[in-house]
Amino acid sequence: MSDNMAKQEVTVLGAGMVGVCTALELQRRGVQVTLVDKTDPGQETSYGNAGVLARSSLIPINNPSIWSNLPSLIGHKSTSLRYDPMFMVRNTAWVTQFLANARASQCAQTASALNSLISLSIDSHLAMMRELGLLDHLSDQGWMFLYRNEIGFSSAEANRDLMGHHGVPLEVLEPDAISELEPGLNPIFHKAVWIKGSYSVDNPGAIVASYARAFVNGGGRIQKAEATGMVEADDGVTLTLSDGTALHSDKIAVCAGPWAKPFLSKAGYRVRMAFERGYHRHFTGHSAVANNIGLNRPICDTSGGYVLAPMQAGLRLTSGVEMADHSAPQNTRQIEQAEHAARQAFDLGNRTDDQTWLGSRPTFPDSRPSIGMAPGSRRVALGIGHQHIGFMTGSGTGKMLADILTGQPCAIDAAPFRPERYIRRV
C-alpha cells in the first residue's frame, strides 16, 4: 500500500460485527479509523443470533423449496416465516424480486457467492479468535438440522445436494445416532443432518466486543453517537452526529445494518431493503438423562421453526423470520410458538430473562449483502444487508471492504455483491 493510502482517514458507521471487522481490517492496513455507533459494540443485531459459523448457511431462505411451502406461508401457518401483511403490501417490489430469486438458477448463483464469503469469513474468525485468546468461546462440534417426519426430510433433498456440491461435510443420522450425539433430545425426530466441520460460539456479543477492544488497543477511536446525516464532497465525507458535531474523513464505510436504509435514504440513495426480524429467549436447560443438562451443539428443528443453541447465558431459543418494519412493535406469537415446539423436543427448564429480545436482520431480494462502493460515489462504501448471517460473514465483509477502500484486489469475487443490484442514487 502506498504512503498516500496509509494516511487515509476512514469513518466506519455501525459497531456490529460487520462494522467492527471493517474498522479492524482497515486499521491493520495502516488506515486511521473512527468507529461510530449510538450503542456499544455488539449490542444490537450481532448480539442476538445463534452463534453458528457454518458453510451450510450458503442456502438462502428464498430457495426453490419456498414454492411448496407457499400455502402455509400465505396462510400464516408456518413458524419458520411469518409476516405483517401491510408490510408486504408496501414492499411488493421487494417481495416480487425475492420470489423471483427463489428459482433454482438464481439460488445456485447466490449459494456460490455466499459460499465464498462464508469460507473467507470462517477462516478469518478462527484466526482472529486464536490471536485474541477467544477459543474458549468456540465449539467445533458442528450443528444439526432435525426432521420430525420423512416429508420434511425429503423436501430438503435439493438443499442437501447443493451443500454437497460445494463440499459441505454432512452426515444423515437415524434416531439412534441422534440420541447418541444429543441424549437430551426427546425421541421425536425421524432423521437429522449433522453439519460437520462447522463451529459455534457461546456469546456472540462478547466476541464483537473483544474484536472492538483489539481495535481500540491498536489505536482506533470509537465515538458513541447517532449519525443523523452525511454529505459527500470533493475533499471527503462529512458525517453529522446527534450532538450537532461534524466528523470529516476521506471515506466512509456504512455498516449500519437495518439502520442503513433510513440513513442512506436521507443521504440521497434509494435502498430496496426489507427486514428479517428475529426473537430470542434464554432458558436454564435441563434433561432427565444422567450427566446431561444441555445440548452439545446448536440444533435447528425444521418443523418447529426454531434454533436452540448452548450459550453462556443458558440455552438460547431463536425464532424463525418475521417480515415486518424495522420499528414495528414486538409480536411474540412466533417465539411463543417456537417455545412450545422446543419444549416438545427438549426440557428447556425455566426462562432466565425477563425480556424477549428482538433484532432486525436487513436483507435484499437475492439474500446477498451489498459490499462495495455506493452507486455514483468514490468515497462511500457499503457493507449492509447480511440477513441472518451477518455475525458470521462480518469478518469476510471487513476484509473485502478494506481491500476496496485501499485499492487492493478483493479477497474474493465482489461482483455478486455489487450494491447497484438494489441501491440507486437519487
XYZ file of C-alpha atoms in Angstrom:
426
model
C 0.000 0.000 0.000
C 1.253 3.460 -0.882
C 2.035 6.144 1.692
C -0.911 8.125 0.384
C -3.279 5.252 1.082
C -1.784 4.664 4.507
C -2.612 8.245 5.504
C -6.295 7.846 4.740
C -8.867 8.611 7.400
C -11.961 6.441 7.210
C -15.109 6.566 9.319
C -16.957 3.286 9.831
C -20.625 3.688 10.701
C -22.013 0.797 12.728
C -20.369 -1.210 15.522
C -21.885 -4.600 14.889
C -19.757 -7.469 13.653
C -19.543 -6.074 10.107
C -18.506 -2.590 11.194
C -16.048 -3.705 13.865
C -14.324 -6.148 11.496
C -14.147 -3.472 8.789
C -12.584 -0.999 11.216
C -10.083 -3.577 12.453
C -9.079 -4.649 8.933
C -8.587 -1.041 7.795
C -6.524 -0.277 10.888
C -4.258 -3.253 10.218
C -3.547 -1.789 6.787
C -2.357 1.496 8.226
C -5.590 3.487 7.883
C -6.689 5.872 10.640
C -10.195 4.765 11.597
C -13.045 6.149 13.690
C -15.889 3.774 14.527
C -19.268 5.444 15.151
C -22.371 3.942 16.760
C -25.024 5.096 19.210
C -24.567 1.946 21.327
C -21.620 -0.137 22.495
C -20.086 -2.632 20.030
C -22.008 -5.846 19.538
C -25.119 -4.820 21.448
C -27.642 -4.721 18.608
C -28.346 -7.224 15.803
C -24.990 -9.009 16.154
C -25.793 -9.803 19.786
C -28.890 -11.891 19.257
C -28.063 -14.643 16.760
C -27.442 -18.341 17.337
C -23.641 -18.037 17.011
C -23.279 -20.599 14.215
C -20.266 -20.476 11.869
C -21.112 -22.971 9.126
C -20.953 -23.174 5.358
C -24.401 -24.787 5.354
C -25.694 -21.201 5.605
C -24.933 -20.826 1.896
C -28.565 -21.908 1.292
C -30.658 -18.716 1.055
C -34.113 -18.540 2.627
C -35.619 -17.943 -0.815
C -34.571 -21.295 -2.250
C -36.822 -23.392 -4.529
C -38.433 -25.208 -1.566
C -40.273 -21.993 -0.763
C -42.743 -22.752 -3.576
C -44.042 -25.938 -1.959
C -44.338 -24.081 1.345
C -46.244 -21.103 -0.060
C -49.702 -22.306 1.084
C -48.615 -22.490 4.726
C -46.672 -19.229 4.421
C -49.609 -17.353 2.921
C -51.941 -18.837 5.497
C -49.685 -17.816 8.397
C -49.325 -21.443 9.462
C -45.528 -21.567 9.398
C -43.426 -20.883 12.485
C -40.319 -20.515 10.310
C -41.543 -17.494 8.341
C -44.284 -15.055 9.297
C -45.089 -11.603 8.005
C -47.009 -8.398 8.521
C -49.444 -8.255 5.560
C -49.335 -4.458 5.363
C -45.533 -4.505 5.297
C -45.629 -6.914 2.365
C -48.158 -4.711 0.528
C -45.924 -1.663 0.996
C -42.950 -3.650 -0.324
C -44.465 -5.516 -3.270
C -41.419 -4.881 -5.493
C -39.152 -6.448 -2.872
C -41.499 -9.436 -2.451
C -41.729 -9.995 -6.211
C -37.953 -9.943 -6.606
C -37.495 -12.129 -3.512
C -39.701 -14.819 -5.073
C -38.047 -14.405 -8.484
C -34.702 -15.178 -6.853
C -36.102 -18.444 -5.474
C -35.647 -20.053 -8.888
C -33.097 -22.865 -8.933
C -30.684 -20.990 -11.216
C -30.718 -17.844 -9.071
C -30.429 -19.870 -5.873
C -27.357 -21.651 -7.263
C -25.678 -18.316 -8.032
C -26.430 -16.986 -4.558
C -25.210 -20.183 -2.887
C -21.913 -19.990 -4.791
C -21.396 -16.341 -3.814
C -22.300 -16.941 -0.178
C -20.052 -19.988 -0.005
C -17.069 -17.830 -0.988
C -17.951 -15.146 1.545
C -18.680 -17.630 4.342
C -15.461 -19.586 3.735
C -13.406 -16.387 3.844
C -15.235 -15.285 6.982
C -14.853 -18.507 8.953
C -11.122 -18.632 8.255
C -10.825 -15.014 9.367
C -12.854 -15.603 12.554
C -10.761 -18.609 13.531
C -7.529 -16.676 13.029
C -8.852 -13.681 14.972
C -10.188 -15.722 17.861
C -6.922 -17.606 18.090
C -4.936 -14.364 18.070
C -7.114 -12.689 20.701
C -7.351 -15.699 23.031
C -11.067 -16.283 22.449
C -11.012 -20.008 21.654
C -12.734 -20.815 24.967
C -15.876 -19.366 23.371
C -15.590 -21.663 20.340
C -17.009 -25.154 19.794
C -16.097 -27.393 16.843
C -18.974 -29.851 17.314
C -20.872 -28.629 14.256
C -24.623 -28.242 14.299
C -27.686 -30.241 13.375
C -30.848 -29.984 11.248
C -33.644 -32.096 12.726
C -36.653 -33.503 10.845
C -39.791 -34.814 12.539
C -41.025 -36.810 9.533
C -39.964 -38.173 6.159
C -41.842 -35.447 4.274
C -39.737 -32.732 5.874
C -36.513 -34.640 5.303
C -37.300 -35.402 1.649
C -38.318 -31.816 0.922
C -34.810 -30.668 1.901
C -33.036 -33.038 -0.507
C -32.247 -30.303 -3.050
C -30.651 -28.180 -0.329
C -28.513 -31.115 0.803
C -27.462 -31.695 -2.800
C -26.475 -28.036 -3.124
C -24.435 -28.217 0.079
C -22.782 -31.383 -1.195
C -21.974 -29.671 -4.485
C -19.989 -27.087 -2.513
C -18.244 -29.685 -0.380
C -20.071 -29.049 2.892
C -19.388 -32.143 5.041
C -22.621 -33.620 6.380
C -23.920 -36.902 7.735
C -27.503 -38.172 7.767
C -28.436 -39.584 11.181
C -31.084 -42.121 12.167
C -32.874 -41.823 15.556
C -30.313 -43.927 17.459
C -27.417 -41.813 16.186
C -29.314 -38.614 17.056
C -29.722 -39.832 20.630
C -26.067 -40.769 20.844
C -24.928 -37.268 19.856
C -27.675 -35.426 21.753
C -29.010 -37.653 24.541
C -31.040 -34.790 25.984
C -33.347 -34.626 22.984
C -36.699 -36.371 23.209
C -37.089 -39.190 20.627
C -39.457 -37.329 18.322
C -37.184 -36.901 15.309
C -37.272 -39.105 12.220
C -33.873 -38.065 10.853
C -31.189 -35.437 11.278
C -28.402 -33.947 9.204
C -25.220 -33.280 11.150
C -23.204 -30.452 9.583
C -19.600 -31.344 10.309
C -16.551 -29.107 10.024
C -18.519 -26.163 11.378
C -18.336 -24.123 14.562
C -20.396 -22.172 17.068
C -19.707 -19.575 19.742
C -21.352 -19.243 23.148
C -21.540 -15.438 23.368
C -21.754 -13.555 20.048
C -21.935 -10.130 21.699
C -18.777 -10.797 23.691
C -16.899 -11.787 20.519
C -17.793 -8.485 18.832
C -16.819 -6.566 21.974
C -13.455 -8.365 22.092
C -12.746 -7.502 18.448
C -13.642 -3.884 19.241
C -11.208 -3.837 22.193
C -8.470 -5.047 19.870
C -9.331 -2.154 17.552
C -9.077 0.365 20.397
C -5.868 -1.197 21.719
C -4.426 -0.745 18.238
C -5.063 2.984 18.364
C -8.582 3.071 16.942
C -11.208 5.515 18.132
C -14.839 4.728 18.969
C -17.271 7.637 19.035
C -20.580 6.870 20.717
C -23.140 8.951 18.851
C -26.005 8.646 16.415
C -25.281 9.612 12.821
C -28.014 11.898 11.519
C -26.711 12.891 8.097
C -23.949 12.547 5.520
C -22.632 14.933 2.879
C -20.174 13.898 0.159
C -17.811 16.455 -1.356
C -14.668 16.523 -3.476
C -12.449 16.656 -0.390
C -14.157 13.913 1.621
C -17.283 12.928 3.514
C -18.814 14.769 6.480
C -20.908 12.819 8.955
C -23.313 14.842 11.103
C -23.815 13.487 14.614
C -26.730 13.735 17.033
C -24.875 16.177 19.285
C -24.551 18.626 16.393
C -20.879 17.965 15.720
C -19.462 17.010 12.322
C -16.946 14.273 11.640
C -14.922 14.671 8.445
C -12.935 11.873 6.797
C -11.609 10.879 3.403
C -14.051 7.994 3.051
C -16.810 6.270 4.979
C -17.937 2.658 5.257
C -21.634 2.335 6.053
C -22.103 -0.897 8.016
C -25.191 0.164 9.936
C -27.352 -2.934 9.480
C -31.085 -2.163 9.456
C -30.401 1.493 10.242
C -28.588 1.846 6.913
C -31.808 2.147 4.922
C -33.185 5.327 6.557
C -29.690 6.797 6.872
C -28.876 6.280 3.199
C -32.331 7.475 2.158
C -31.669 10.844 3.819
C -28.297 10.976 2.061
C -29.866 10.581 -1.373
C -29.957 6.830 -2.003
C -32.932 4.580 -2.711
C -32.435 1.227 -0.966
C -34.625 -1.822 -1.668
C -34.189 -3.490 1.703
C -36.522 -5.488 3.920
C -36.102 -6.875 7.413
C -35.948 -10.456 8.684
C -36.833 -9.785 12.278
C -35.972 -12.440 14.846
C -36.625 -13.061 18.547
C -34.807 -14.961 21.243
C -35.229 -16.104 24.839
C -32.895 -17.886 27.270
C -33.608 -20.951 29.390
C -31.785 -22.870 32.102
C -31.925 -26.176 30.214
C -32.415 -29.488 31.972
C -32.560 -33.125 30.951
C -33.640 -36.280 32.711
C -30.729 -38.095 31.097
C -27.912 -38.642 33.578
C -24.927 -36.309 33.273
C -26.567 -34.261 30.531
C -28.009 -30.859 31.351
C -27.897 -29.253 27.936
C -27.037 -29.521 24.275
C -23.642 -30.307 22.814
C -24.203 -28.165 19.695
C -26.832 -25.858 18.183
C -29.835 -27.605 16.659
C -32.400 -26.461 14.106
C -35.823 -28.093 14.409
C -37.014 -27.594 10.834
C -40.644 -28.422 11.663
C -40.654 -26.425 14.879
C -39.160 -23.376 13.170
C -36.521 -22.570 15.765
C -32.826 -22.889 16.577
C -31.707 -23.874 20.074
C -28.088 -23.076 20.916
C -25.987 -23.513 24.084
C -24.781 -20.109 25.328
C -23.083 -18.722 28.402
C -26.428 -17.174 29.322
C -28.199 -20.547 29.033
C -29.971 -22.227 26.141
C -30.808 -19.581 23.556
C -34.044 -20.187 21.682
C -34.168 -18.177 18.464
C -37.249 -17.828 16.322
C -37.638 -18.024 12.569
C -38.100 -14.992 10.325
C -40.713 -12.274 10.781
C -41.066 -9.919 7.817
C -42.114 -6.558 9.255
C -40.996 -2.961 9.544
C -37.755 -2.483 11.445
C -39.507 -0.270 14.018
C -42.747 -2.254 14.336
C -43.742 -3.306 17.881
C -42.873 -6.764 19.111
C -45.235 -9.598 18.244
C -44.260 -12.508 20.477
C -46.641 -15.015 18.905
C -43.883 -16.542 16.775
C -41.378 -17.015 19.621
C -44.150 -18.441 21.810
C -44.960 -20.991 19.107
C -41.253 -21.775 18.847
C -41.010 -22.257 22.611
C -43.973 -24.623 22.550
C -42.326 -26.685 19.790
C -38.944 -26.646 21.547
C -40.464 -27.977 24.783
C -41.707 -30.979 22.803
C -38.094 -31.721 21.853
C -36.174 -30.775 24.969
C -36.694 -29.918 28.622
C -35.945 -26.197 28.441
C -36.296 -25.620 32.161
C -37.043 -22.087 33.295
C -36.572 -18.803 31.498
C -33.569 -16.802 32.676
C -34.504 -13.446 31.127
C -37.472 -11.153 31.658
C -37.481 -9.530 28.227
C -37.850 -11.161 24.815
C -35.034 -9.919 22.597
C -35.882 -8.636 19.118
C -33.453 -7.834 16.330
C -33.901 -6.790 12.706
C -31.766 -8.500 10.085
C -31.605 -6.405 6.891
C -31.951 -8.330 3.656
C -32.022 -7.772 -0.093
C -34.256 -9.720 -2.522
C -31.477 -12.127 -3.550
C -30.323 -12.820 0.055
C -26.843 -11.471 -0.684
C -25.313 -8.479 1.122
C -24.253 -5.332 -0.698
C -20.481 -4.964 -0.440
C -18.673 -2.272 -2.423
C -18.715 1.406 -3.314
C -22.123 3.071 -3.272
C -23.538 3.804 -6.746
C -22.073 7.009 -8.153
C -19.687 7.521 -5.239
C -15.906 7.360 -4.871
C -15.981 7.892 -1.112
C -18.898 5.921 0.361
C -18.547 2.152 0.716
C -21.356 -0.153 1.806
C -21.371 -3.374 3.800
C -25.064 -3.978 4.514
C -27.891 -6.476 4.069
C -26.371 -9.646 5.532
C -29.765 -11.083 6.579
C -29.398 -13.733 9.301
C -25.687 -14.470 8.707
C -24.171 -11.052 9.461
C -22.379 -12.233 12.597
C -20.653 -14.992 10.645
C -19.926 -13.060 7.426
C -18.888 -9.805 9.090
C -15.231 -10.781 9.147
C -15.120 -11.600 5.437
C -17.021 -8.422 4.612
C -14.473 -6.450 6.611
C -11.652 -7.889 4.526
C -13.474 -7.100 1.290
C -14.260 -3.517 2.276
C -10.693 -2.955 3.446
C -9.470 -4.215 0.062
C -11.888 -1.975 -1.814
C -11.201 1.151 0.236
C -7.417 0.785 -0.022
C -7.401 -0.061 -3.710
C -6.223 -3.646 -3.391
C -7.503 -6.711 -5.245
C -10.522 -8.110 -3.438
C -10.048 -11.337 -1.487
C -12.960 -12.960 -3.369
C -15.069 -12.041 -6.387
C -17.041 -8.949 -5.326
C -19.296 -8.839 -8.417
C -22.170 -10.898 -6.902
C -22.370 -8.389 -4.029
C -22.273 -5.140 -6.033
C -24.536 -2.522 -4.379
C -26.060 -1.451 -7.726
C -28.302 -4.529 -7.590
C -30.832 -2.876 -5.299
C -29.432 0.562 -4.460
C -29.827 3.692 -6.577
C -28.513 7.211 -6.148
C -31.388 9.665 -6.434
